[in-house]
Each structure stands twice: as structure tokens, then as C-alpha cells.
Amino acid sequence: MRPILAILTLLLLLPGIAMARPTSAGTPIAIGTSHRIDSIVLGDRRELNVWLPEGYATSATRYPVVYLLDGARDQDFPHVAGLASLASLSWTFGPFIVVGIQTRDRRAELTPPPVDPRYRSAFPASGGAPRFRRFLEREVIPFVERRYRASGKRALMGESLAGLFVVDTLLTQPALFGDYIAVSPSLWWDDRRALRDPALATRLARAANVRLFLAHADEGGTMQDGIDRLRAALAPLPPGMVMLRYADHRTDATHATVYHRAAEEALRWLYPAPPYDNGPTPWFMIEGASPPATAPMR
């Protein structure tokens, strides 16, 4: 410790070394508005977090809404709200509203009821996806559309078990959302029962004018097989039913790293902005150029 103390003392005594001093206690940085709603469907109070696009307060525009699963402040809301902020800053995609929906027990709330006895034994509290979907349909969406200028265009986004919920919603209630974003969805669930169902093509055929962004990383195994089965079932569908954008990140991402980059890809695909006119190329970006001459003062 003595050498460290000596160095610090020397730095304090050296002339010209200024020590920064804060001018205030600091100001909290807000990235959205947090609500609490008492859910009759869930019998619980849940956190909803809302990010609004730049200019919302001064416009009359109605915006698409991205409903984000695992959307509490200590879950995925901050980094997805950051992507929405990037949309406002870059003018290359967006604008849209982000609504983060808190989950508590993801295995219980985001999984369809399992049929395979191994899964019922290993995950006895699972199977709550139908009830959580009712929560979205009957309470979350009406809450948002009463309080915010929503256009009626809705996207559902989630990763892993939340991605499974996204695909399950597409298969069971496709009209609830127009856009679906499933990143590394846990399609291994229940030994891929829904994806091995002979009626899978029929279930997918109930969708109309739906877009699905499907991404995954290097998970492999039954998860990869589930994704391959879903893609194969979507391939023969006629136009106007489910438009698929597939992002394969097996060689450059893991389950822990894929979400943020895939979420940005999805949002750029779903909500592209018109090309932005940056004007003429500035002189300093052109090899050998000089600043334009200024008119002489009179």
C-alpha cells in the first residue's frame, strides 16, 4: 500500500494537476416511463415500461408498438430502448413505441403446456403461456392503446423462452400481432411437439399478412432442429401469409450474445425509414479538396 500512497501524494503535489470536482450531486437519466398495472388475469402486479420516440410530445402521429417480453428495467428494456433511441438518432429506421412487459417466472409464464411426461416432471410449474397471452390481449394492449398514440400495428419480441412464446403466439393466435420477432427461440420445448405436429402447416396457414423475423446462434441440437422444422413448414406457404426474414448467426454469436444484434436487424427490417438526404459531400471528405472560398467583406 505504501508505494501507491506515495504516488497519489506526489500527483496531488505536482503543479498543474487539476482534480475534477462535481458541481452537483448528479441528475438521474430517464429512458422511459414505468407503470404498474394490477392484473386480474395473472392475479399480480406487473411493471410496464414505455419508451416514446423523439417528437412524440409535439406531434399527432400514431406509432407502431413493439411489445417486448422480459421487459422490466432489470431485464431487456434498457438495451432495446437504446436501439429505439438509435433509430431516432440515425434516421435510418423507426420510429416506434417500445413497451417492456415484466416477467417473473419465465419457465412458468412463457411455455405452452407440455405433453411429454419428461417435461411435465422436469418443469412442474410450466405451461402458463395461454394465461400470459390473455394478460397481453385483455390488459396490456388495451392499457397501452388507451394511453398512447398507437397505430394498431403491433410487434411481439422475445429471446430464448420468450422467443418460444413469440412462435407459440404465431401458431395459436396469429392475428394478435402483425409482426413477430423470435431470437434464438427455445423450440426444443416439449421435444419440439408443436413443430412435429402434422397440423403445423394448417396452423401456420391461419396467419395473414404476418411478418416473422427468426434468428438464432450456435445452440445446435434439438433447438436447431426446431428452427429447421419451422423454416421448412413456412417455405411452401403462399405469398400474403407469413413473410420470413431468417438471420443465421451460428458462426458469429452464442445464445448469450445474439439478442442485441438480432433485435437491431429485426427492427431495421420491420421499420425502415426513407433514405436520408445528407446533402453534398463536405470538402474535408474529398481527397485534396479545400474549403470553399468565402466572399470578401465590404
PDB file of C-alpha atoms in Angstrom:
ATOM      1  CA  MET A   1       0.000   0.000   0.000  1.00  0.00           C
ATOM      2  CA  ARG A   2       2.880   2.453   0.771  1.00  0.00           C
ATOM      3  CA  PRO A   3       4.078   2.814  -2.881  1.00  0.00           C
ATOM      4  CA  ILE A   4       0.503   3.526  -4.010  1.00  0.00           C
ATOM      5  CA  LEU A   5       0.005   6.160  -1.318  1.00  0.00           C
ATOM      6  CA  ALA A   6       3.321   7.781  -2.251  1.00  0.00           C
ATOM      7  CA  ILE A   7       2.337   8.013  -5.919  1.00  0.00           C
ATOM      8  CA  LEU A   8      -1.069   9.515  -5.068  1.00  0.00           C
ATOM      9  CA  THR A   9       0.584  12.082  -2.766  1.00  0.00           C
ATOM     10  CA  LEU A  10       3.064  13.033  -5.494  1.00  0.00           C
ATOM     11  CA  LEU A  11       0.267  13.533  -8.028  1.00  0.00           C
ATOM     12  CA  LEU A  12      -1.573  15.834  -5.652  1.00  0.00           C
ATOM     13  CA  LEU A  13       1.535  17.968  -5.093  1.00  0.00           C
ATOM     14  CA  LEU A  14       2.538  18.316  -8.746  1.00  0.00           C
ATOM     15  CA  PRO A  15       1.791  21.770 -10.202  1.00  0.00           C
ATOM     16  CA  GLY A  16      -0.783  21.978 -12.988  1.00  0.00           C
ATOM     17  CA  ILE A  17      -2.656  18.826 -11.943  1.00  0.00           C
ATOM     18  CA  ALA A  18      -6.327  19.772 -11.527  1.00  0.00           C
ATOM     19  CA  MET A  19      -8.663  17.484  -9.632  1.00  0.00           C
ATOM     20  CA  ALA A  20     -12.165  17.397 -11.108  1.00  0.00           C
ATOM     21  CA  ARG A  21     -14.894  18.264  -8.661  1.00  0.00           C
ATOM     22  CA  PRO A  22     -18.562  17.539  -9.329  1.00  0.00           C
ATOM     23  CA  THR A  23     -20.744  20.653  -9.473  1.00  0.00           C
ATOM     24  CA  SER A  24     -23.846  18.800  -8.234  1.00  0.00           C
ATOM     25  CA  ALA A  25     -24.973  15.515  -6.803  1.00  0.00           C
ATOM     26  CA  GLY A  26     -25.858  14.337 -10.300  1.00  0.00           C
ATOM     27  CA  THR A  27     -29.108  14.040 -12.247  1.00  0.00           C
ATOM     28  CA  PRO A  28     -30.904  10.735 -12.930  1.00  0.00           C
ATOM     29  CA  ILE A  29     -31.171   9.787 -16.598  1.00  0.00           C
ATOM     30  CA  ALA A  30     -34.674   8.696 -17.642  1.00  0.00           C
ATOM     31  CA  ILE A  31     -35.094   6.283 -20.547  1.00  0.00           C
ATOM     32  CA  GLY A  32     -38.854   5.950 -20.365  1.00  0.00           C
ATOM     33  CA  THR A  33     -41.921   5.825 -18.162  1.00  0.00           C
ATOM     34  CA  SER A  34     -42.594   2.954 -15.781  1.00  0.00           C
ATOM     35  CA  HIS A  35     -46.154   1.904 -14.932  1.00  0.00           C
ATOM     36  CA  ARG A  36     -47.540  -0.680 -12.538  1.00  0.00           C
ATOM     37  CA  ILE A  37     -50.708  -2.499 -13.523  1.00  0.00           C
ATOM     38  CA  ASP A  38     -52.764  -4.802 -11.328  1.00  0.00           C
ATOM     39  CA  SER A  39     -53.546  -7.807 -13.480  1.00  0.00           C
ATOM     40  CA  ILE A  40     -56.767  -9.666 -12.858  1.00  0.00           C
ATOM     41  CA  VAL A  41     -55.668 -12.365 -15.317  1.00  0.00           C
ATOM     42  CA  LEU A  42     -52.376 -13.031 -13.514  1.00  0.00           C
ATOM     43  CA  GLY A  43     -53.535 -12.078 -10.023  1.00  0.00           C
ATOM     44  CA  ASP A  44     -50.393  -9.998  -9.720  1.00  0.00           C
ATOM     45  CA  ARG A  45     -48.983  -6.502 -10.163  1.00  0.00           C
ATOM     46  CA  ARG A  46     -46.654  -6.104 -13.125  1.00  0.00           C
ATOM     47  CA  GLU A  47     -44.215  -3.494 -14.367  1.00  0.00           C
ATOM     48  CA  LEU A  48     -44.735  -1.981 -17.815  1.00  0.00           C
ATOM     49  CA  ASN A  49     -42.032   0.285 -19.214  1.00  0.00           C
ATOM     50  CA  VAL A  50     -42.681   2.608 -22.130  1.00  0.00           C
ATOM     51  CA  TRP A  51     -40.173   4.338 -24.414  1.00  0.00           C
ATOM     52  CA  LEU A  52     -41.530   7.032 -26.740  1.00  0.00           C
ATOM     53  CA  PRO A  53     -39.860   8.187 -29.963  1.00  0.00           C
ATOM     54  CA  GLU A  54     -38.360  11.628 -30.381  1.00  0.00           C
ATOM     55  CA  GLY A  55     -41.023  14.208 -31.227  1.00  0.00           C
ATOM     56  CA  TYR A  56     -43.868  12.201 -29.714  1.00  0.00           C
ATOM     57  CA  ALA A  57     -44.917  15.022 -27.353  1.00  0.00           C
ATOM     58  CA  THR A  58     -45.190  17.618 -30.115  1.00  0.00           C
ATOM     59  CA  SER A  59     -46.802  15.513 -32.848  1.00  0.00           C
ATOM     60  CA  ALA A  60     -50.156  13.920 -33.536  1.00  0.00           C
ATOM     61  CA  THR A  61     -48.586  10.870 -35.184  1.00  0.00           C
ATOM     62  CA  ARG A  62     -49.677   7.362 -34.272  1.00  0.00           C
ATOM     63  CA  TYR A  63     -46.865   4.842 -33.947  1.00  0.00           C
ATOM     64  CA  PRO A  64     -46.322   1.085 -34.223  1.00  0.00           C
ATOM     65  CA  VAL A  65     -45.769  -0.575 -30.859  1.00  0.00           C
ATOM     66  CA  VAL A  66     -43.101  -3.176 -30.127  1.00  0.00           C
ATOM     67  CA  TYR A  67     -44.236  -5.307 -27.181  1.00  0.00           C
ATOM     68  CA  LEU A  68     -41.085  -6.595 -25.512  1.00  0.00           C
ATOM     69  CA  LEU A  69     -41.239  -9.719 -23.349  1.00  0.00           C
ATOM     70  CA  ASP A  70     -38.866  -9.805 -20.361  1.00  0.00           C
ATOM     71  CA  GLY A  71     -39.207  -6.036 -20.482  1.00  0.00           C
ATOM     72  CA  ALA A  72     -38.617  -4.957 -16.887  1.00  0.00           C
ATOM     73  CA  ARG A  73     -35.969  -2.360 -16.071  1.00  0.00           C
ATOM     74  CA  ASP A  74     -33.654  -5.130 -14.855  1.00  0.00           C
ATOM     75  CA  GLN A  75     -34.410  -7.278 -17.911  1.00  0.00           C
ATOM     76  CA  ASP A  76     -34.245  -6.363 -21.623  1.00  0.00           C
ATOM     77  CA  PHE A  77     -35.991  -2.988 -21.633  1.00  0.00           C
ATOM     78  CA  PRO A  78     -32.857  -0.788 -21.321  1.00  0.00           C
ATOM     79  CA  HIS A  79     -30.957  -2.262 -24.265  1.00  0.00           C
ATOM     80  CA  VAL A  80     -33.983  -2.418 -26.578  1.00  0.00           C
ATOM     81  CA  ALA A  81     -34.954   1.151 -25.621  1.00  0.00           C
ATOM     82  CA  GLY A  82     -31.361   2.011 -26.564  1.00  0.00           C
ATOM     83  CA  LEU A  83     -31.945   0.560 -30.030  1.00  0.00           C
ATOM     84  CA  ALA A  84     -35.124   2.622 -30.313  1.00  0.00           C
ATOM     85  CA  SER A  85     -33.100   5.692 -29.343  1.00  0.00           C
ATOM     86  CA  LEU A  86     -30.583   4.800 -32.057  1.00  0.00           C
ATOM     87  CA  ALA A  87     -33.482   4.781 -34.513  1.00  0.00           C
ATOM     88  CA  SER A  88     -34.326   8.359 -33.526  1.00  0.00           C
ATOM     89  CA  LEU A  89     -30.693   9.463 -33.758  1.00  0.00           C
ATOM     90  CA  SER A  90     -29.770   7.798 -37.039  1.00  0.00           C
ATOM     91  CA  TRP A  91     -32.965   8.393 -39.078  1.00  0.00           C
ATOM     92  CA  THR A  92     -32.406   5.002 -40.722  1.00  0.00           C
ATOM     93  CA  PHE A  93     -35.240   3.065 -39.070  1.00  0.00           C
ATOM     94  CA  GLY A  94     -38.219   3.674 -36.824  1.00  0.00           C
ATOM     95  CA  PRO A  95     -39.990   5.446 -35.252  1.00  0.00           C
ATOM     96  CA  PHE A  96     -41.957   3.176 -32.928  1.00  0.00           C
ATOM     97  CA  ILE A  97     -43.009   2.850 -29.288  1.00  0.00           C
ATOM     98  CA  VAL A  98     -41.392   0.214 -27.077  1.00  0.00           C
ATOM     99  CA  VAL A  99     -43.441  -1.391 -24.291  1.00  0.00           C
ATOM    100  CA  GLY A 100     -41.484  -3.641 -21.934  1.00  0.00           C
ATOM    101  CA  ILE A 101     -43.545  -6.261 -20.095  1.00  0.00           C
ATOM    102  CA  GLN A 102     -42.171  -7.734 -16.900  1.00  0.00           C
ATOM    103  CA  THR A 103     -41.999 -11.493 -16.486  1.00  0.00           C
ATOM    104  CA  ARG A 104     -41.340 -13.175 -13.142  1.00  0.00           C
ATOM    105  CA  ASP A 105     -41.062 -16.953 -13.587  1.00  0.00           C
ATOM    106  CA  ARG A 106     -40.201 -17.328 -17.270  1.00  0.00           C
ATOM    107  CA  ARG A 107     -40.476 -21.122 -17.322  1.00  0.00           C
ATOM    108  CA  ALA A 108     -43.923 -20.912 -15.805  1.00  0.00           C
ATOM    109  CA  GLU A 109     -45.260 -17.958 -17.782  1.00  0.00           C
ATOM    110  CA  LEU A 110     -43.797 -18.287 -21.277  1.00  0.00           C
ATOM    111  CA  THR A 111     -44.107 -22.019 -22.003  1.00  0.00           C
ATOM    112  CA  PRO A 112     -47.041 -23.846 -23.608  1.00  0.00           C
ATOM    113  CA  PRO A 113     -48.460 -26.711 -21.517  1.00  0.00           C
ATOM    114  CA  PRO A 114     -46.159 -29.711 -22.117  1.00  0.00           C
ATOM    115  CA  VAL A 115     -47.476 -33.104 -23.184  1.00  0.00           C
ATOM    116  CA  ASP A 116     -44.247 -35.113 -22.891  1.00  0.00           C
ATOM    117  CA  PRO A 117     -44.143 -36.621 -19.364  1.00  0.00           C
ATOM    118  CA  ARG A 118     -40.420 -35.863 -19.093  1.00  0.00           C
ATOM    119  CA  TYR A 119     -41.109 -32.153 -19.417  1.00  0.00           C
ATOM    120  CA  ARG A 120     -44.095 -32.242 -17.068  1.00  0.00           C
ATOM    121  CA  SER A 121     -41.883 -33.922 -14.487  1.00  0.00           C
ATOM    122  CA  ALA A 122     -38.838 -31.682 -15.014  1.00  0.00           C
ATOM    123  CA  PHE A 123     -40.865 -28.437 -15.210  1.00  0.00           C
ATOM    124  CA  PRO A 124     -43.929 -28.931 -12.988  1.00  0.00           C
ATOM    125  CA  ALA A 125     -44.816 -25.218 -12.868  1.00  0.00           C
ATOM    126  CA  SER A 126     -44.670 -24.743 -16.648  1.00  0.00           C
ATOM    127  CA  GLY A 127     -47.477 -24.255 -19.138  1.00  0.00           C
ATOM    128  CA  GLY A 128     -48.626 -20.704 -18.383  1.00  0.00           C
ATOM    129  CA  ALA A 129     -48.308 -19.278 -21.898  1.00  0.00           C
ATOM    130  CA  PRO A 130     -52.072 -19.222 -22.604  1.00  0.00           C
ATOM    131  CA  ARG A 131     -52.739 -17.222 -19.447  1.00  0.00           C
ATOM    132  CA  PHE A 132     -49.853 -14.808 -20.123  1.00  0.00           C
ATOM    133  CA  ARG A 133     -51.196 -14.296 -23.652  1.00  0.00           C
ATOM    134  CA  ARG A 134     -54.615 -13.404 -22.184  1.00  0.00           C
ATOM    135  CA  PHE A 135     -52.807 -10.893 -19.970  1.00  0.00           C
ATOM    136  CA  LEU A 136     -51.315  -9.280 -23.084  1.00  0.00           C
ATOM    137  CA  GLU A 137     -54.547  -9.323 -25.048  1.00  0.00           C
ATOM    138  CA  ARG A 138     -57.001  -8.222 -22.355  1.00  0.00           C
ATOM    139  CA  GLU A 139     -54.901  -5.954 -20.166  1.00  0.00           C
ATOM    140  CA  VAL A 140     -51.544  -4.853 -21.582  1.00  0.00           C
ATOM    141  CA  ILE A 141     -52.583  -3.947 -25.133  1.00  0.00           C
ATOM    142  CA  PRO A 142     -55.763  -2.076 -24.054  1.00  0.00           C
ATOM    143  CA  PHE A 143     -53.755  -0.221 -21.376  1.00  0.00           C
ATOM    144  CA  VAL A 144     -51.202   0.924 -23.948  1.00  0.00           C
ATOM    145  CA  GLU A 145     -53.701   1.798 -26.677  1.00  0.00           C
ATOM    146  CA  ARG A 146     -55.811   3.893 -24.276  1.00  0.00           C
ATOM    147  CA  ARG A 147     -52.868   5.940 -23.018  1.00  0.00           C
ATOM    148  CA  TYR A 148     -50.565   6.253 -26.015  1.00  0.00           C
ATOM    149  CA  ARG A 149     -50.989   7.108 -29.686  1.00  0.00           C
ATOM    150  CA  ALA A 150     -50.649   3.580 -31.004  1.00  0.00           C
ATOM    151  CA  SER A 151     -51.345   2.975 -34.684  1.00  0.00           C
ATOM    152  CA  GLY A 152     -52.724  -0.523 -34.144  1.00  0.00           C
ATOM    153  CA  LYS A 153     -49.651  -2.039 -35.770  1.00  0.00           C
ATOM    154  CA  ARG A 154     -48.103  -4.366 -33.179  1.00  0.00           C
ATOM    155  CA  ALA A 155     -44.928  -6.434 -32.895  1.00  0.00           C
ATOM    156  CA  LEU A 156     -44.092  -9.063 -30.284  1.00  0.00           C
ATOM    157  CA  MET A 157     -40.417  -9.599 -29.479  1.00  0.00           C
ATOM    158  CA  GLY A 158     -38.570 -12.059 -27.271  1.00  0.00           C
ATOM    159  CA  GLU A 159     -35.473 -14.211 -26.926  1.00  0.00           C
ATOM    160  CA  SER A 160     -34.973 -17.791 -25.702  1.00  0.00           C
ATOM    161  CA  LEU A 161     -38.088 -18.831 -23.733  1.00  0.00           C
ATOM    162  CA  ALA A 162     -39.651 -15.501 -24.708  1.00  0.00           C
ATOM    163  CA  GLY A 163     -38.837 -16.386 -28.325  1.00  0.00           C
ATOM    164  CA  LEU A 164     -40.681 -19.664 -27.810  1.00  0.00           C
ATOM    165  CA  PHE A 165     -43.671 -17.642 -26.598  1.00  0.00           C
ATOM    166  CA  VAL A 166     -43.445 -15.500 -29.741  1.00  0.00           C
ATOM    167  CA  VAL A 167     -43.600 -18.564 -32.011  1.00  0.00           C
ATOM    168  CA  ASP A 168     -46.341 -20.153 -29.885  1.00  0.00           C
ATOM    169  CA  THR A 169     -48.408 -16.968 -30.255  1.00  0.00           C
ATOM    170  CA  LEU A 170     -47.932 -17.061 -34.022  1.00  0.00           C
ATOM    171  CA  LEU A 171     -49.171 -20.668 -34.048  1.00  0.00           C
ATOM    172  CA  THR A 172     -52.121 -20.203 -31.692  1.00  0.00           C
ATOM    173  CA  GLN A 173     -53.332 -16.616 -32.127  1.00  0.00           C
ATOM    174  CA  PRO A 174     -51.621 -15.163 -35.206  1.00  0.00           C
ATOM    175  CA  ALA A 175     -53.911 -12.134 -35.564  1.00  0.00           C
ATOM    176  CA  LEU A 176     -52.952 -10.730 -32.167  1.00  0.00           C
ATOM    177  CA  PHE A 177     -49.774  -9.219 -33.656  1.00  0.00           C
ATOM    178  CA  GLY A 178     -48.754  -8.336 -37.178  1.00  0.00           C
ATOM    179  CA  ASP A 179     -45.014  -8.696 -36.630  1.00  0.00           C
ATOM    180  CA  TYR A 180     -43.179 -11.396 -34.693  1.00  0.00           C
ATOM    181  CA  ILE A 181     -39.524 -11.287 -33.615  1.00  0.00           C
ATOM    182  CA  ALA A 182     -38.169 -14.570 -32.238  1.00  0.00           C
ATOM    183  CA  VAL A 183     -34.470 -14.588 -31.349  1.00  0.00           C
ATOM    184  CA  SER A 184     -32.951 -17.988 -30.510  1.00  0.00           C
ATOM    185  CA  PRO A 185     -36.401 -19.326 -29.572  1.00  0.00           C
ATOM    186  CA  SER A 186     -36.370 -22.365 -27.265  1.00  0.00           C
ATOM    187  CA  LEU A 187     -38.070 -24.593 -29.823  1.00  0.00           C
ATOM    188  CA  TRP A 188     -36.663 -27.653 -28.080  1.00  0.00           C
ATOM    189  CA  TRP A 189     -39.585 -27.275 -25.650  1.00  0.00           C
ATOM    190  CA  ASP A 190     -41.778 -30.380 -25.187  1.00  0.00           C
ATOM    191  CA  ASP A 191     -39.485 -32.311 -27.550  1.00  0.00           C
ATOM    192  CA  ARG A 192     -40.499 -29.969 -30.410  1.00  0.00           C
ATOM    193  CA  ARG A 193     -44.069 -31.286 -30.255  1.00  0.00           C
ATOM    194  CA  ALA A 194     -45.695 -28.259 -31.898  1.00  0.00           C
ATOM    195  CA  LEU A 195     -43.194 -28.396 -34.760  1.00  0.00           C
ATOM    196  CA  ARG A 196     -43.586 -32.129 -35.307  1.00  0.00           C
ATOM    197  CA  ASP A 197     -47.374 -31.809 -35.376  1.00  0.00           C
ATOM    198  CA  PRO A 198     -48.811 -32.955 -38.749  1.00  0.00           C
ATOM    199  CA  ALA A 199     -51.193 -29.993 -38.488  1.00  0.00           C
ATOM    200  CA  LEU A 200     -48.351 -27.457 -38.300  1.00  0.00           C
ATOM    201  CA  ALA A 201     -48.820 -26.274 -41.886  1.00  0.00           C
ATOM    202  CA  THR A 202     -52.547 -25.865 -41.272  1.00  0.00           C
ATOM    203  CA  ARG A 203     -51.899 -23.812 -38.157  1.00  0.00           C
ATOM    204  CA  LEU A 204     -49.465 -21.563 -39.977  1.00  0.00           C
ATOM    205  CA  ALA A 205     -51.930 -21.150 -42.842  1.00  0.00           C
ATOM    206  CA  ARG A 206     -54.290 -19.268 -40.500  1.00  0.00           C
ATOM    207  CA  ALA A 207     -51.891 -16.319 -40.492  1.00  0.00           C
ATOM    208  CA  ALA A 208     -52.465 -13.471 -42.932  1.00  0.00           C
ATOM    209  CA  ASN A 209     -50.100 -10.592 -43.721  1.00  0.00           C
ATOM    210  CA  VAL A 210     -47.781 -11.530 -40.859  1.00  0.00           C
ATOM    211  CA  ARG A 211     -44.025 -10.938 -40.773  1.00  0.00           C
ATOM    212  CA  LEU A 212     -41.671 -13.167 -38.784  1.00  0.00           C
ATOM    213  CA  PHE A 213     -38.053 -12.358 -38.010  1.00  0.00           C
ATOM    214  CA  LEU A 214     -36.313 -15.550 -36.889  1.00  0.00           C
ATOM    215  CA  ALA A 215     -32.715 -15.558 -35.652  1.00  0.00           C
ATOM    216  CA  HIS A 216     -30.513 -17.985 -33.793  1.00  0.00           C
ATOM    217  CA  ALA A 217     -26.926 -18.509 -32.691  1.00  0.00           C
ATOM    218  CA  ASP A 218     -24.736 -21.576 -32.180  1.00  0.00           C
ATOM    219  CA  GLU A 219     -27.122 -23.512 -29.922  1.00  0.00           C
ATOM    220  CA  GLY A 220     -27.420 -26.597 -32.143  1.00  0.00           C
ATOM    221  CA  GLY A 221     -29.124 -29.816 -31.023  1.00  0.00           C
ATOM    222  CA  THR A 222     -32.896 -30.027 -30.653  1.00  0.00           C
ATOM    223  CA  MET A 223     -33.113 -26.238 -30.687  1.00  0.00           C
ATOM    224  CA  GLN A 224     -31.590 -26.079 -34.163  1.00  0.00           C
ATOM    225  CA  ASP A 225     -33.848 -28.922 -35.287  1.00  0.00           C
ATOM    226  CA  GLY A 226     -36.901 -26.987 -34.105  1.00  0.00           C
ATOM    227  CA  ILE A 227     -35.825 -23.911 -36.059  1.00  0.00           C
ATOM    228  CA  ASP A 228     -35.199 -26.026 -39.172  1.00  0.00           C
ATOM    229  CA  ARG A 229     -38.655 -27.600 -38.857  1.00  0.00           C
ATOM    230  CA  LEU A 230     -40.311 -24.208 -38.546  1.00  0.00           C
ATOM    231  CA  ARG A 231     -38.497 -22.870 -41.611  1.00  0.00           C
ATOM    232  CA  ALA A 232     -39.434 -25.954 -43.608  1.00  0.00           C
ATOM    233  CA  ALA A 233     -43.106 -25.537 -42.683  1.00  0.00           C
ATOM    234  CA  LEU A 234     -43.055 -21.856 -43.669  1.00  0.00           C
ATOM    235  CA  ALA A 235     -41.337 -22.379 -47.026  1.00  0.00           C
ATOM    236  CA  PRO A 236     -44.346 -23.666 -49.037  1.00  0.00           C
ATOM    237  CA  LEU A 237     -46.818 -21.081 -47.749  1.00  0.00           C
ATOM    238  CA  PRO A 238     -48.197 -18.846 -50.499  1.00  0.00           C
ATOM    239  CA  PRO A 239     -47.429 -15.112 -50.519  1.00  0.00           C
ATOM    240  CA  GLY A 240     -49.512 -12.944 -48.220  1.00  0.00           C
ATOM    241  CA  MET A 241     -49.428 -15.263 -45.246  1.00  0.00           C
ATOM    242  CA  VAL A 242     -46.126 -15.307 -43.324  1.00  0.00           C
ATOM    243  CA  MET A 243     -43.167 -13.346 -44.665  1.00  0.00           C
ATOM    244  CA  LEU A 244     -39.985 -14.757 -43.114  1.00  0.00           C
ATOM    245  CA  ARG A 245     -36.664 -12.997 -42.569  1.00  0.00           C
ATOM    246  CA  TYR A 246     -34.085 -15.514 -41.335  1.00  0.00           C
ATOM    247  CA  ALA A 247     -30.830 -14.498 -39.629  1.00  0.00           C
ATOM    248  CA  ASP A 248     -28.281 -17.272 -39.129  1.00  0.00           C
ATOM    249  CA  HIS A 249     -25.679 -16.337 -36.504  1.00  0.00           C
ATOM    250  CA  ARG A 250     -24.282 -19.815 -35.864  1.00  0.00           C
ATOM    251  CA  THR A 251     -20.747 -18.729 -36.727  1.00  0.00           C
ATOM    252  CA  ASP A 252     -20.610 -15.342 -35.004  1.00  0.00           C
ATOM    253  CA  ALA A 253     -22.815 -15.420 -31.886  1.00  0.00           C
ATOM    254  CA  THR A 254     -23.718 -17.502 -28.872  1.00  0.00           C
ATOM    255  CA  HIS A 255     -27.012 -17.740 -27.027  1.00  0.00           C
ATOM    256  CA  ALA A 256     -25.670 -15.089 -24.638  1.00  0.00           C
ATOM    257  CA  THR A 257     -24.593 -12.600 -27.325  1.00  0.00           C
ATOM    258  CA  VAL A 258     -27.077 -12.883 -30.192  1.00  0.00           C
ATOM    259  CA  TYR A 259     -30.031 -10.882 -28.880  1.00  0.00           C
ATOM    260  CA  HIS A 260     -28.930  -7.263 -29.261  1.00  0.00           C
ATOM    261  CA  ARG A 261     -27.573  -7.558 -32.793  1.00  0.00           C
ATOM    262  CA  ALA A 262     -30.533  -9.643 -33.937  1.00  0.00           C
ATOM    263  CA  ALA A 263     -33.008  -7.201 -32.378  1.00  0.00           C
ATOM    264  CA  GLU A 264     -31.444  -4.340 -34.325  1.00  0.00           C
ATOM    265  CA  GLU A 265     -31.590  -6.373 -37.558  1.00  0.00           C
ATOM    266  CA  ALA A 266     -35.252  -7.122 -36.926  1.00  0.00           C
ATOM    267  CA  LEU A 267     -36.234  -3.531 -36.180  1.00  0.00           C
ATOM    268  CA  ARG A 268     -34.353  -2.254 -39.225  1.00  0.00           C
ATOM    269  CA  TRP A 269     -36.175  -4.768 -41.403  1.00  0.00           C
ATOM    270  CA  LEU A 270     -39.639  -4.145 -39.969  1.00  0.00           C
ATOM    271  CA  TYR A 271     -39.487  -0.355 -39.670  1.00  0.00           C
ATOM    272  CA  PRO A 272     -37.124   1.053 -42.310  1.00  0.00           C
ATOM    273  CA  ALA A 273     -37.026   4.817 -42.766  1.00  0.00           C
ATOM    274  CA  PRO A 274     -36.848   6.563 -46.143  1.00  0.00           C
ATOM    275  CA  PRO A 275     -33.286   7.347 -47.259  1.00  0.00           C
ATOM    276  CA  TYR A 276     -31.984  10.440 -45.510  1.00  0.00           C
ATOM    277  CA  ASP A 277     -30.520  13.199 -47.697  1.00  0.00           C
ATOM    278  CA  ASN A 278     -27.228  14.266 -46.155  1.00  0.00           C
ATOM    279  CA  GLY A 279     -26.614  16.924 -48.825  1.00  0.00           C
ATOM    280  CA  PRO A 280     -23.385  17.302 -50.816  1.00  0.00           C
ATOM    281  CA  THR A 281     -20.208  15.623 -49.627  1.00  0.00           C
ATOM    282  CA  PRO A 282     -18.252  18.059 -47.405  1.00  0.00           C
ATOM    283  CA  TRP A 283     -14.891  19.190 -48.752  1.00  0.00           C
ATOM    284  CA  PHE A 284     -12.886  17.508 -45.976  1.00  0.00           C
ATOM    285  CA  MET A 285     -14.191  14.109 -47.066  1.00  0.00           C
ATOM    286  CA  ILE A 286     -12.759  14.562 -50.576  1.00  0.00           C
ATOM    287  CA  GLU A 287      -9.082  13.839 -51.233  1.00  0.00           C
ATOM    288  CA  GLY A 288      -7.107  17.037 -51.810  1.00  0.00           C
ATOM    289  CA  ALA A 289     -10.107  19.369 -51.599  1.00  0.00           C
ATOM    290  CA  SER A 290     -10.118  22.772 -49.915  1.00  0.00           C
ATOM    291  CA  PRO A 291     -12.793  24.696 -48.068  1.00  0.00           C
ATOM    292  CA  PRO A 292     -14.973  26.838 -50.327  1.00  0.00           C
ATOM    293  CA  ALA A 293     -13.873  30.416 -50.766  1.00  0.00           C
ATOM    294  CA  THR A 294     -15.776  32.967 -48.751  1.00  0.00           C
ATOM    295  CA  ALA A 295     -16.998  36.226 -50.228  1.00  0.00           C
ATOM    296  CA  PRO A 296     -14.808  39.249 -49.308  1.00  0.00           C
ATOM    297  CA  MET A 297     -16.184  41.578 -46.659  1.00  0.00           C
ATOM    298  CA  ARG A 298     -17.234  45.045 -47.828  1.00  0.00           C
TER     299      ARG A 298
END
